[in-house]
Coordinates of C-alpha atoms in Angstrom, one line a residue:
X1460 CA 39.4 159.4 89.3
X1461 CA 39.7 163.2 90.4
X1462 CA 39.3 161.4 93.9
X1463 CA 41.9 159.0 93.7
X1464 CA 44.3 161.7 92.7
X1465 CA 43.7 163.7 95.0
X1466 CA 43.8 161.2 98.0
X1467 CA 47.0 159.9 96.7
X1468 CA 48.8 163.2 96.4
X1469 CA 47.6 163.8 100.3
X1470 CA 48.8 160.1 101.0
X1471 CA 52.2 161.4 99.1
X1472 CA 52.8 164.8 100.9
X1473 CA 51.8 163.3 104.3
X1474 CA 54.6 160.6 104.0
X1475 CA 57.1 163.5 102.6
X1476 CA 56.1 165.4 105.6
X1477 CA 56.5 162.6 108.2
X1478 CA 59.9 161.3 106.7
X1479 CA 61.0 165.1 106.8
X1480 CA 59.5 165.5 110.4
X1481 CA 61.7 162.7 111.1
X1482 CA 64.1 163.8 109.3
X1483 CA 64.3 167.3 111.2
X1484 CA 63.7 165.3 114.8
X1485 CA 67.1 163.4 113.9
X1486 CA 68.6 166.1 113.0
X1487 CA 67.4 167.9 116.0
X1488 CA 68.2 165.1 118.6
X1489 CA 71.8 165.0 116.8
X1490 CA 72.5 168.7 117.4
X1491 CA 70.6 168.6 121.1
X1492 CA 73.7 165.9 121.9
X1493 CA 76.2 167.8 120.1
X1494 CA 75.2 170.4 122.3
X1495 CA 75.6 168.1 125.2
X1496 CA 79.3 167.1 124.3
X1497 CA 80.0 170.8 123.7
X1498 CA 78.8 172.2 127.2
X1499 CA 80.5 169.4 128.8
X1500 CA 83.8 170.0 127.6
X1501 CA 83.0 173.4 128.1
X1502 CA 82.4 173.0 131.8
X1503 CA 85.8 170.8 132.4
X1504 CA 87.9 173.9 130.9
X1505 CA 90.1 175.7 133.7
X1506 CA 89.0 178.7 131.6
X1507 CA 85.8 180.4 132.7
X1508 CA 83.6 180.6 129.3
X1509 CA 80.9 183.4 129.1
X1510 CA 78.7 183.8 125.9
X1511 CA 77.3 187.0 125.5
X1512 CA 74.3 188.3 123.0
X1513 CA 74.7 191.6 121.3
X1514 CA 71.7 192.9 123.5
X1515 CA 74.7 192.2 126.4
X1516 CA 72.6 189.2 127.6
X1517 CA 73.9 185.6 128.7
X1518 CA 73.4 182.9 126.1
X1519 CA 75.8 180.2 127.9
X1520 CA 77.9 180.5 130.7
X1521 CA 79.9 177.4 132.7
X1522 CA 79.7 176.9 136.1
X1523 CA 83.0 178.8 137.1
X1524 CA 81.6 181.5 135.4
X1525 CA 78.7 182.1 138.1
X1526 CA 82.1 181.2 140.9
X1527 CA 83.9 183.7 139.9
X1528 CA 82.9 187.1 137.5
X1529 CA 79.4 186.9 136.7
X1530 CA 76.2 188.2 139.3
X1531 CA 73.6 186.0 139.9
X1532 CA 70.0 186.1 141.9
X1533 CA 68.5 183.1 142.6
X1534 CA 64.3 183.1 141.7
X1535 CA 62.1 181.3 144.0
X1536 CA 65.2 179.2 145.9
X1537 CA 65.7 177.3 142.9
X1538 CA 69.6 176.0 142.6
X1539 CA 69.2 174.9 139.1
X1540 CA 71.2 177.4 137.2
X1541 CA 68.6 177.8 134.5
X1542 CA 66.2 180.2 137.2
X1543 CA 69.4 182.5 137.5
X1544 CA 69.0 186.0 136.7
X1545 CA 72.8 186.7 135.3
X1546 CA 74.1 190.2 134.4
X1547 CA 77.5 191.9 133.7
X1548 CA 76.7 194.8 135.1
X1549 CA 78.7 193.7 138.2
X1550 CA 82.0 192.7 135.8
X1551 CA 81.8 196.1 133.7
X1552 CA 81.8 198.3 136.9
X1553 CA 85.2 197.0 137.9
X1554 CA 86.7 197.2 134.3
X1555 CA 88.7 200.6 133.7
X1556 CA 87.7 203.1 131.0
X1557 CA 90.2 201.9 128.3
X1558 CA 88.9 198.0 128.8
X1559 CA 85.2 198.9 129.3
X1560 CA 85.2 201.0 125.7
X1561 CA 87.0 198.2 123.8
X1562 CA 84.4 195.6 125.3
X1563 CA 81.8 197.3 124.3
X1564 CA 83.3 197.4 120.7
X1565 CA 83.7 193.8 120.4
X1566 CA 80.4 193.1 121.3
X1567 CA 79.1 195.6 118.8
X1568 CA 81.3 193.9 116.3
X1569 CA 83.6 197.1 115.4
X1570 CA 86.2 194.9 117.3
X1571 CA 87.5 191.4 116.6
X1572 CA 89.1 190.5 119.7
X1573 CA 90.4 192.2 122.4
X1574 CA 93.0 191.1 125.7
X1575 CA 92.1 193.3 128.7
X1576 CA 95.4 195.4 130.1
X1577 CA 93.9 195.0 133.9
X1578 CA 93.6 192.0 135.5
X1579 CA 90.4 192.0 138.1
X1580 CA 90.4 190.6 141.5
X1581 CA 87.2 187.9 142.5
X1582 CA 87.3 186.6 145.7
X1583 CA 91.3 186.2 146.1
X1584 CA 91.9 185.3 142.5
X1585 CA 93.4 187.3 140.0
X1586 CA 91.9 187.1 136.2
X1587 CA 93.0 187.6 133.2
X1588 CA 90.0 188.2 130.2
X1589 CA 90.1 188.2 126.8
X1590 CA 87.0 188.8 124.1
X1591 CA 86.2 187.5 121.0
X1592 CA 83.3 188.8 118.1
X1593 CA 81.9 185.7 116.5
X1594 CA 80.1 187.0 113.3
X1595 CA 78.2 184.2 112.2
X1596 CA 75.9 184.4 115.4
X1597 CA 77.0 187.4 116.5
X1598 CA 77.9 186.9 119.8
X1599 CA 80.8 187.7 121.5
X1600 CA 83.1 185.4 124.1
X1601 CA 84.4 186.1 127.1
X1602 CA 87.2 184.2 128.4
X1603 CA 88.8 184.2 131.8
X1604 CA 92.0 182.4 132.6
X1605 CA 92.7 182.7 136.6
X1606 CA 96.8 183.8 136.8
X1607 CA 97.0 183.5 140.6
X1608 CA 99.6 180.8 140.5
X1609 CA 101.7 183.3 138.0
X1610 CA 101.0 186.4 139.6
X1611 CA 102.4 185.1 142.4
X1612 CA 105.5 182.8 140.9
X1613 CA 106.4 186.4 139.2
X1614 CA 106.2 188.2 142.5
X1615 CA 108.5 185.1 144.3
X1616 CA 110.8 185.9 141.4
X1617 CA 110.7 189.6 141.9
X1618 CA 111.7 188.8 145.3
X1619 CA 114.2 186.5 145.1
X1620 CA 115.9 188.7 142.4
X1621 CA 115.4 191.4 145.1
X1622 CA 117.4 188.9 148.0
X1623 CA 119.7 188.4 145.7
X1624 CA 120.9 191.4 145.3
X1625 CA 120.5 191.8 148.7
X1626 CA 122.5 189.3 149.6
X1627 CA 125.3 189.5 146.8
X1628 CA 126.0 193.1 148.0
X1629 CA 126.3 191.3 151.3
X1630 CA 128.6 188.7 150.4
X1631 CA 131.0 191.3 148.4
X1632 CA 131.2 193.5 152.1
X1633 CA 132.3 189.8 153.9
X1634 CA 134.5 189.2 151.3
X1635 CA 136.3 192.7 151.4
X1636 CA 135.8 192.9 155.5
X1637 CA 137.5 189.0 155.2
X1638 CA 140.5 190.4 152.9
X1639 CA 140.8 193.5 155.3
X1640 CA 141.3 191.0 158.2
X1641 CA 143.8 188.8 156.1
X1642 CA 145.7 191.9 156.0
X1643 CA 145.5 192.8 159.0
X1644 CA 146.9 189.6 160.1
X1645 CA 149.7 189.5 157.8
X1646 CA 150.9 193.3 158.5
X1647 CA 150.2 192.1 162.8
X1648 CA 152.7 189.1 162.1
X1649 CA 154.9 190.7 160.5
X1650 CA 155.4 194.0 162.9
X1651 CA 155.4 191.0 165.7
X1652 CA 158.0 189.5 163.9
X1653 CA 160.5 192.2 164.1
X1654 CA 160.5 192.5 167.7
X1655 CA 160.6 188.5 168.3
X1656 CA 164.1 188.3 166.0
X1657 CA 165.6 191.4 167.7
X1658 CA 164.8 189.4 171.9
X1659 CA 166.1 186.3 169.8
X1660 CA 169.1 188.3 168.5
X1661 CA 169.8 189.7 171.9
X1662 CA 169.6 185.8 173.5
X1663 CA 172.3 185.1 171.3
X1664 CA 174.3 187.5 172.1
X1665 CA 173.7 186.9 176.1
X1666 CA 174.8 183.4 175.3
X1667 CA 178.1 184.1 173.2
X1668 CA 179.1 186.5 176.2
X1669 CA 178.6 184.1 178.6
X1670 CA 180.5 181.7 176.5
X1671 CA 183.3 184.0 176.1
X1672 CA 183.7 184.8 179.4
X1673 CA 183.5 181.5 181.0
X1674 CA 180.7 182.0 183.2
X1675 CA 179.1 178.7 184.7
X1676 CA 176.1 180.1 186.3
X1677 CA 173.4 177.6 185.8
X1678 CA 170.3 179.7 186.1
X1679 CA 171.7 181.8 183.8
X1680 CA 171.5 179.0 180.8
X1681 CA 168.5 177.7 181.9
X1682 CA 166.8 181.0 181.5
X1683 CA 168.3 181.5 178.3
X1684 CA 166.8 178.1 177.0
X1685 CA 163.8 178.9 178.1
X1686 CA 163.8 182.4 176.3
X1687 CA 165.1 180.9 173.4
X1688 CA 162.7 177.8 173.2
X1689 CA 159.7 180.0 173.3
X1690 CA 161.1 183.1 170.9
X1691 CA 161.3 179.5 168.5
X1692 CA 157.7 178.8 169.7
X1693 CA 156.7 182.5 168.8
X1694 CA 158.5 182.3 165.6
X1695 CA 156.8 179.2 164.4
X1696 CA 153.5 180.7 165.3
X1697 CA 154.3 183.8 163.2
X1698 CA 155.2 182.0 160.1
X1699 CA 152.3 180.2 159.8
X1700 CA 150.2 183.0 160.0
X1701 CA 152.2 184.5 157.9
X1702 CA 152.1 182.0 155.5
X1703 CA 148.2 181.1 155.7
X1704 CA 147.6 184.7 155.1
X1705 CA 149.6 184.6 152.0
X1706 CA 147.7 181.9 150.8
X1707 CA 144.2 183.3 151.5
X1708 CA 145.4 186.2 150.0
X1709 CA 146.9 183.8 146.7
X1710 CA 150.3 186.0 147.1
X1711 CA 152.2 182.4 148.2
X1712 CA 154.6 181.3 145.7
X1713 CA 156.4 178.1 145.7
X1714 CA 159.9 177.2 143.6
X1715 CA 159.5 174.2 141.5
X1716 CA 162.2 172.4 140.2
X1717 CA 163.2 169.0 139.3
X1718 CA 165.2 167.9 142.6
X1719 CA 165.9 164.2 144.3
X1720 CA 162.7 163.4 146.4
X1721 CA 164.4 160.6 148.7
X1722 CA 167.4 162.6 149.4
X1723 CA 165.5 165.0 150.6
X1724 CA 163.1 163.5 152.8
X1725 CA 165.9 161.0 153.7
X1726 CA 167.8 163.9 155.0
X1727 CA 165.9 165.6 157.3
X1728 CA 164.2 162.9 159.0
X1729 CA 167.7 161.6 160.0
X1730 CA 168.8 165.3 160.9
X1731 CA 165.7 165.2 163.8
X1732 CA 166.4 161.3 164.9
X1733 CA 168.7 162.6 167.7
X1734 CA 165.8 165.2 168.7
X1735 CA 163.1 162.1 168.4
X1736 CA 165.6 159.1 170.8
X1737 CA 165.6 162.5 173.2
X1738 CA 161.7 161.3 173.7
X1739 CA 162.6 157.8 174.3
X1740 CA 161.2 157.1 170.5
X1741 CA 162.5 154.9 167.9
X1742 CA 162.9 156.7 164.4
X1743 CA 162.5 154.0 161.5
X1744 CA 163.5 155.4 157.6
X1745 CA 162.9 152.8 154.8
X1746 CA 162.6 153.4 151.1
X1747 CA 161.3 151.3 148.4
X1748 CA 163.5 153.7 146.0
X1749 CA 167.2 154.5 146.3
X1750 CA 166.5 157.5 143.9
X1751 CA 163.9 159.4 142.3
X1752 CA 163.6 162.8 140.8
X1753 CA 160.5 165.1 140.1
X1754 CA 159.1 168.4 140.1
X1755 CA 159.4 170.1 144.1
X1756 CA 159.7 172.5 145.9
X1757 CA 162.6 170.8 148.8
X1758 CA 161.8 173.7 151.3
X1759 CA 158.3 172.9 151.2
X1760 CA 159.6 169.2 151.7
X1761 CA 161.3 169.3 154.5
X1762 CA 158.3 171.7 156.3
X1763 CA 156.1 168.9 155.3
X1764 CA 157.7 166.4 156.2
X1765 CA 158.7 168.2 159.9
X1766 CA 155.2 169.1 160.6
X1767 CA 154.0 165.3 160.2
X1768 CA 157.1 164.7 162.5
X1769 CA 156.2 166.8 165.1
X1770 CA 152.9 165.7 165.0
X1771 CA 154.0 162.0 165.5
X1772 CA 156.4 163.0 168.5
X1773 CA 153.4 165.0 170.1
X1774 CA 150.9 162.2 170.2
X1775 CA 153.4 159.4 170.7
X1776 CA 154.4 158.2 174.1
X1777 CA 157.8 156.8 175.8
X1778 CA 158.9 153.5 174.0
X1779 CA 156.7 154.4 171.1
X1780 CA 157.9 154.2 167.4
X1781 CA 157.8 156.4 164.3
X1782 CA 158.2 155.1 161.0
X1783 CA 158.8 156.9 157.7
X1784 CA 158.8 155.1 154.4
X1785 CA 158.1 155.9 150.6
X1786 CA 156.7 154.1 148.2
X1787 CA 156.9 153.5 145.1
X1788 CA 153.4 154.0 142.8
X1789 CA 154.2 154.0 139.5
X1790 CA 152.7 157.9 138.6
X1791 CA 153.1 158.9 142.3
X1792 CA 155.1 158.6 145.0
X1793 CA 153.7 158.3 148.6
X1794 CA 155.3 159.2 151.5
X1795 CA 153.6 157.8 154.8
X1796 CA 154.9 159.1 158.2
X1797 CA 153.1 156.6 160.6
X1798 CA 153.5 156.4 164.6
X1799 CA 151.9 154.1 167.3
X1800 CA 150.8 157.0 169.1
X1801 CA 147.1 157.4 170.7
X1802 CA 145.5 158.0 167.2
X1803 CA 142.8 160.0 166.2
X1804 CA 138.9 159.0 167.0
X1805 CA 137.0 158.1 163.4
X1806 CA 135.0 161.5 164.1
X1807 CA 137.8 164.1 164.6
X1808 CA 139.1 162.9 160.9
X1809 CA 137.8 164.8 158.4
X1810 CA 138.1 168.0 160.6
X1811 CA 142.2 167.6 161.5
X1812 CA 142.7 169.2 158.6
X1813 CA 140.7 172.2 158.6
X1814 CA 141.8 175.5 160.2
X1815 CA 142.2 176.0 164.0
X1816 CA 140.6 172.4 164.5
X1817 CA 142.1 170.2 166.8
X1818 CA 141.8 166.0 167.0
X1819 CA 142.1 166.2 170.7
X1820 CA 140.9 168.9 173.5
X1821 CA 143.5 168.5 176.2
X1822 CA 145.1 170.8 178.8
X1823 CA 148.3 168.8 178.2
X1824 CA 151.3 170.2 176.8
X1825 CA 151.9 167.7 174.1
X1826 CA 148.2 168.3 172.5
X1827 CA 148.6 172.1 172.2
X1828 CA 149.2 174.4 169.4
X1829 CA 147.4 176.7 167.4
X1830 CA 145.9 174.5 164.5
X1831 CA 147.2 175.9 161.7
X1832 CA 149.8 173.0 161.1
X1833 CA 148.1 170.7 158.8
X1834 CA 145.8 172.9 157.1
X1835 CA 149.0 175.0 156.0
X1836 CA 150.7 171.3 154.9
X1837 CA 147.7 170.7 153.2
X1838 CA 147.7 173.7 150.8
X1839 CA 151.6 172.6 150.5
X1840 CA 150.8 169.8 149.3
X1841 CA 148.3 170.9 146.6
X1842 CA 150.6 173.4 145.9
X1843 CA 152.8 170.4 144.6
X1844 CA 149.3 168.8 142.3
X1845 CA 149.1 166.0 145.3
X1846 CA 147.0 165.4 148.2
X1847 CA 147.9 164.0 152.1
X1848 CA 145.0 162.0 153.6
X1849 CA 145.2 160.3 156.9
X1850 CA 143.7 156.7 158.6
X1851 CA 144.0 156.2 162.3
X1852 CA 142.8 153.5 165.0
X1853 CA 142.0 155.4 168.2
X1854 CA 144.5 154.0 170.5
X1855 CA 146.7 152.4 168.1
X1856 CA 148.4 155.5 166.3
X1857 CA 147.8 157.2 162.7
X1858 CA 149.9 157.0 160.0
X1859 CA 149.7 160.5 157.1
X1860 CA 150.2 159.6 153.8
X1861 CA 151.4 162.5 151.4
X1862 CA 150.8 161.0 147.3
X1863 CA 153.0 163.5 144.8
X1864 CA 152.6 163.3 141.4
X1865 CA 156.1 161.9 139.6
X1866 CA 156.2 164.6 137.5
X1867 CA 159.0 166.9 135.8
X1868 CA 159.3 170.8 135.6
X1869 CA 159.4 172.0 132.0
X1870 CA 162.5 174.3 133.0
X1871 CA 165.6 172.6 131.3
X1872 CA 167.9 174.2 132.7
X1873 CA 167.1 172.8 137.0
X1874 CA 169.4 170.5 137.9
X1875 CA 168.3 167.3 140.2
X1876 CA 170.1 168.3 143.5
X1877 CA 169.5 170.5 146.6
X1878 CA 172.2 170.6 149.3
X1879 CA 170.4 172.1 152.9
X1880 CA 173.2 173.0 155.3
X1881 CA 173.3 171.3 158.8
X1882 CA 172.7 175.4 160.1
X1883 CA 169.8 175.8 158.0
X1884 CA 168.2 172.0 159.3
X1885 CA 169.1 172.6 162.6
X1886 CA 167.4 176.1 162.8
X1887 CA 164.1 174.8 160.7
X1888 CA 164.4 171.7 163.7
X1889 CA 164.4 173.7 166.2
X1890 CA 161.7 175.9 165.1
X1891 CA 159.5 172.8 164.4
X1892 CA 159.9 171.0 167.7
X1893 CA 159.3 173.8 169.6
X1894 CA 156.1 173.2 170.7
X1895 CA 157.6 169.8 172.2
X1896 CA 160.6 170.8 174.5
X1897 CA 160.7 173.5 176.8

């Protein structure tokens, strides 16, 4: 019986001890592939993961670990990572005092965790680390996160802040150089002013004297014209830089009232018809309205609308015709000054009405002036809330359409008319056309 016992208490503890044995293999197998999982997401991190003993030796490392901080020796050839000698030694040398004293605390456990206040420099890259005491095995782990990319986005940053500056200071000087030449031009236009009325003044004078005394000499009057014609030409040169430089400058002021619209541009586009059937040109006028009032200025009117003429008389040839009409668009009116001149080719159109740009590059007289023209009727217009905008067939003329908004002043008090005497047209004319007789 005593035998029996015995034999099945062995037969007991031997099957307790397999089924534990299995038990602990299971268990062991389990934590081997846990393991696995662990180091493998471990070794996809963009993080470099270093596990260090107390004794400051390597438990685990991953591969960008032995890449980038960590010194290696290979034994006996072997590539396989688990024949690699791997110390810190290297890392710690570069570390400053202040970093190397807190390491050494974390590993010791005195420290928790500590970020490093120098970043190191391996093989181009720049490295952050930061370390962490783990108590229950206590280790400590070191973490590297490579801040190349940010190093470098902060020192673009710096720069750009730097060429900003840079070039901010040097847009304020070509600002204030550009205002000290809009000055200049407007104080140079006005001084060549003075001298341009007192010749014009003096032509006058040569001309009521020879009127006065009866004298028939031919040569005599046709020098005078010609004095005359060009002191115009001058004068209308000087204006508009006079006026352009106002308007850079924002010192131009225009009078808006409420005043008749057709009146006016009925008016002086039959005070130039004798001036336009001079050139062998027939001058149309048609209206969809008989009367409409809004908000104007009529001098600014009339220099439109004489600009676009002049324009039209310049480009138009012998037996051509000029049209002007306005139409009626409900919150607008447009007024379309339209020729069968030689046009304007489809790539000289959106630069006709920018500064000193010309649709055509000719030595002829008729295609010559300074530019300015429809820029400065341009800003005129937008002066007024409206726009101008022009469409052309090269060879077949161009007609400029000038859309104002049918709008009232809030001033109570304007009344709806303007009266321009036939002195005051026929100087305005002749200043306008000069650029076409001499």
């Amino acid at each position: 019986m005593i035998c029996i016992f015995i034999s099945v208490l062995i037969n007991i503890f031997l099957i307790t001890f397999i089924a534990y044995l299995i038990y602990a293999l299971k268990n062991l197998k389990f934590a081997k592939k846990s393991e696995l999982y662990l180091k493998s997401i471990l070794e996809i991190l963009d993080e470099d993961i270093t596990l260090v003993t107390s004794s400051e030796s390597i438990y685990y490392y991953n591969h960008k670990s032995i890449n980038n901080f960590i010194s290696t020796r290979n034994n006996n050839n072997d590539s396989d990572n688990s024949s690699k000698v791997v110390s810190l030694q290297e890392f710690k040398s570069q570390l400053s005092n202040d970093d190397l004293i807190n390491l050494d605390k974390v590993i010791c456990g005195s420290l928790n965790s500590y970020k490093f206040q120098q970043n190191l420099n391996f093989h181009g890259n720049i490295n952050n680390f930061e370390a962490y005491h783990i108590k229950e095995t206590n280790c400590t782990l070191l973490v590297c996160s490579n801040v190349t990319s940010l190093h470098n986005l902060q020192n673009t940053i710096h720069e750009m802040e730097h060429d900003c500056k840079f070039n901010c200071s040097k847009i304020k000087d070509i600002i204030e150089k550009d205002k000290c030449k809009t000055e200049f031009l407007a104080n140079v236009s006005h001084e060549l002013r003075t001298p341009i009325n007192i010749i014009f003044s003096a032509v006058q004078m040569l001309g009521l004297k020879s009127s006065l005394s009866n004298d028939t000499d031919l040569s005599f009057e046709r020098y005078n014209k010609m004095i005359k014609q060009n002191c115009y030409r001058l004068l209308r040169l000087i204006d508009n830089l006079i006026d352009i430089s106002k308007i850079d400058a924002g010192f131009y002021n225009i009078s808006i009232k409420d005043h008749e619209i057709i009146k006016i541009v009925e008016d002086i586009t039959l005070s130039v018809a004798n001036y336009i059937e001079d050139k062998n040109i027939e001058l149309i006028f048609d209206t969809e309205l008989e009367e409409k009032v809004i908000a104007c200025d009529p001098d600014k009117i009339e220099r439109i609308v004489l600009n676009l003429l002049t324009n039209a008389v310049k480009f138009t040839p012998e037996g051509g015709s000029i049209f002007v009409n306005i139409y009626d668009r409900d919150d607008y009116i447009a007024i379309s000054v339209k020729d069968t001149g030689i046009g304007i080719p489809e790539d000289k159109k959106d630069i006709i009405f920018k500064r000193f740009c010309h649709s055509e590059k000719s030595s002829h007289l008729n295609s010559s002036g300074s530019g300015i023209g429809l820029s400065l009727i341009k800003s005129l217009v937008e002066m007024h809330k409206g726009n101008v905008h022009v469409s052309s067939s090269y060879g077949h003329g161009s007609e400029f359409t000038v859309n104002l908004p049918c709008a009232l002043s809030n001033n109570l008090n304007t009344k709806p008319t303007f009266e321009s005497s036939q002195t005051q047209n026929i100087e305005k004319i002749n200043i306008e056309f000069s650029d076409i007789y001499s």
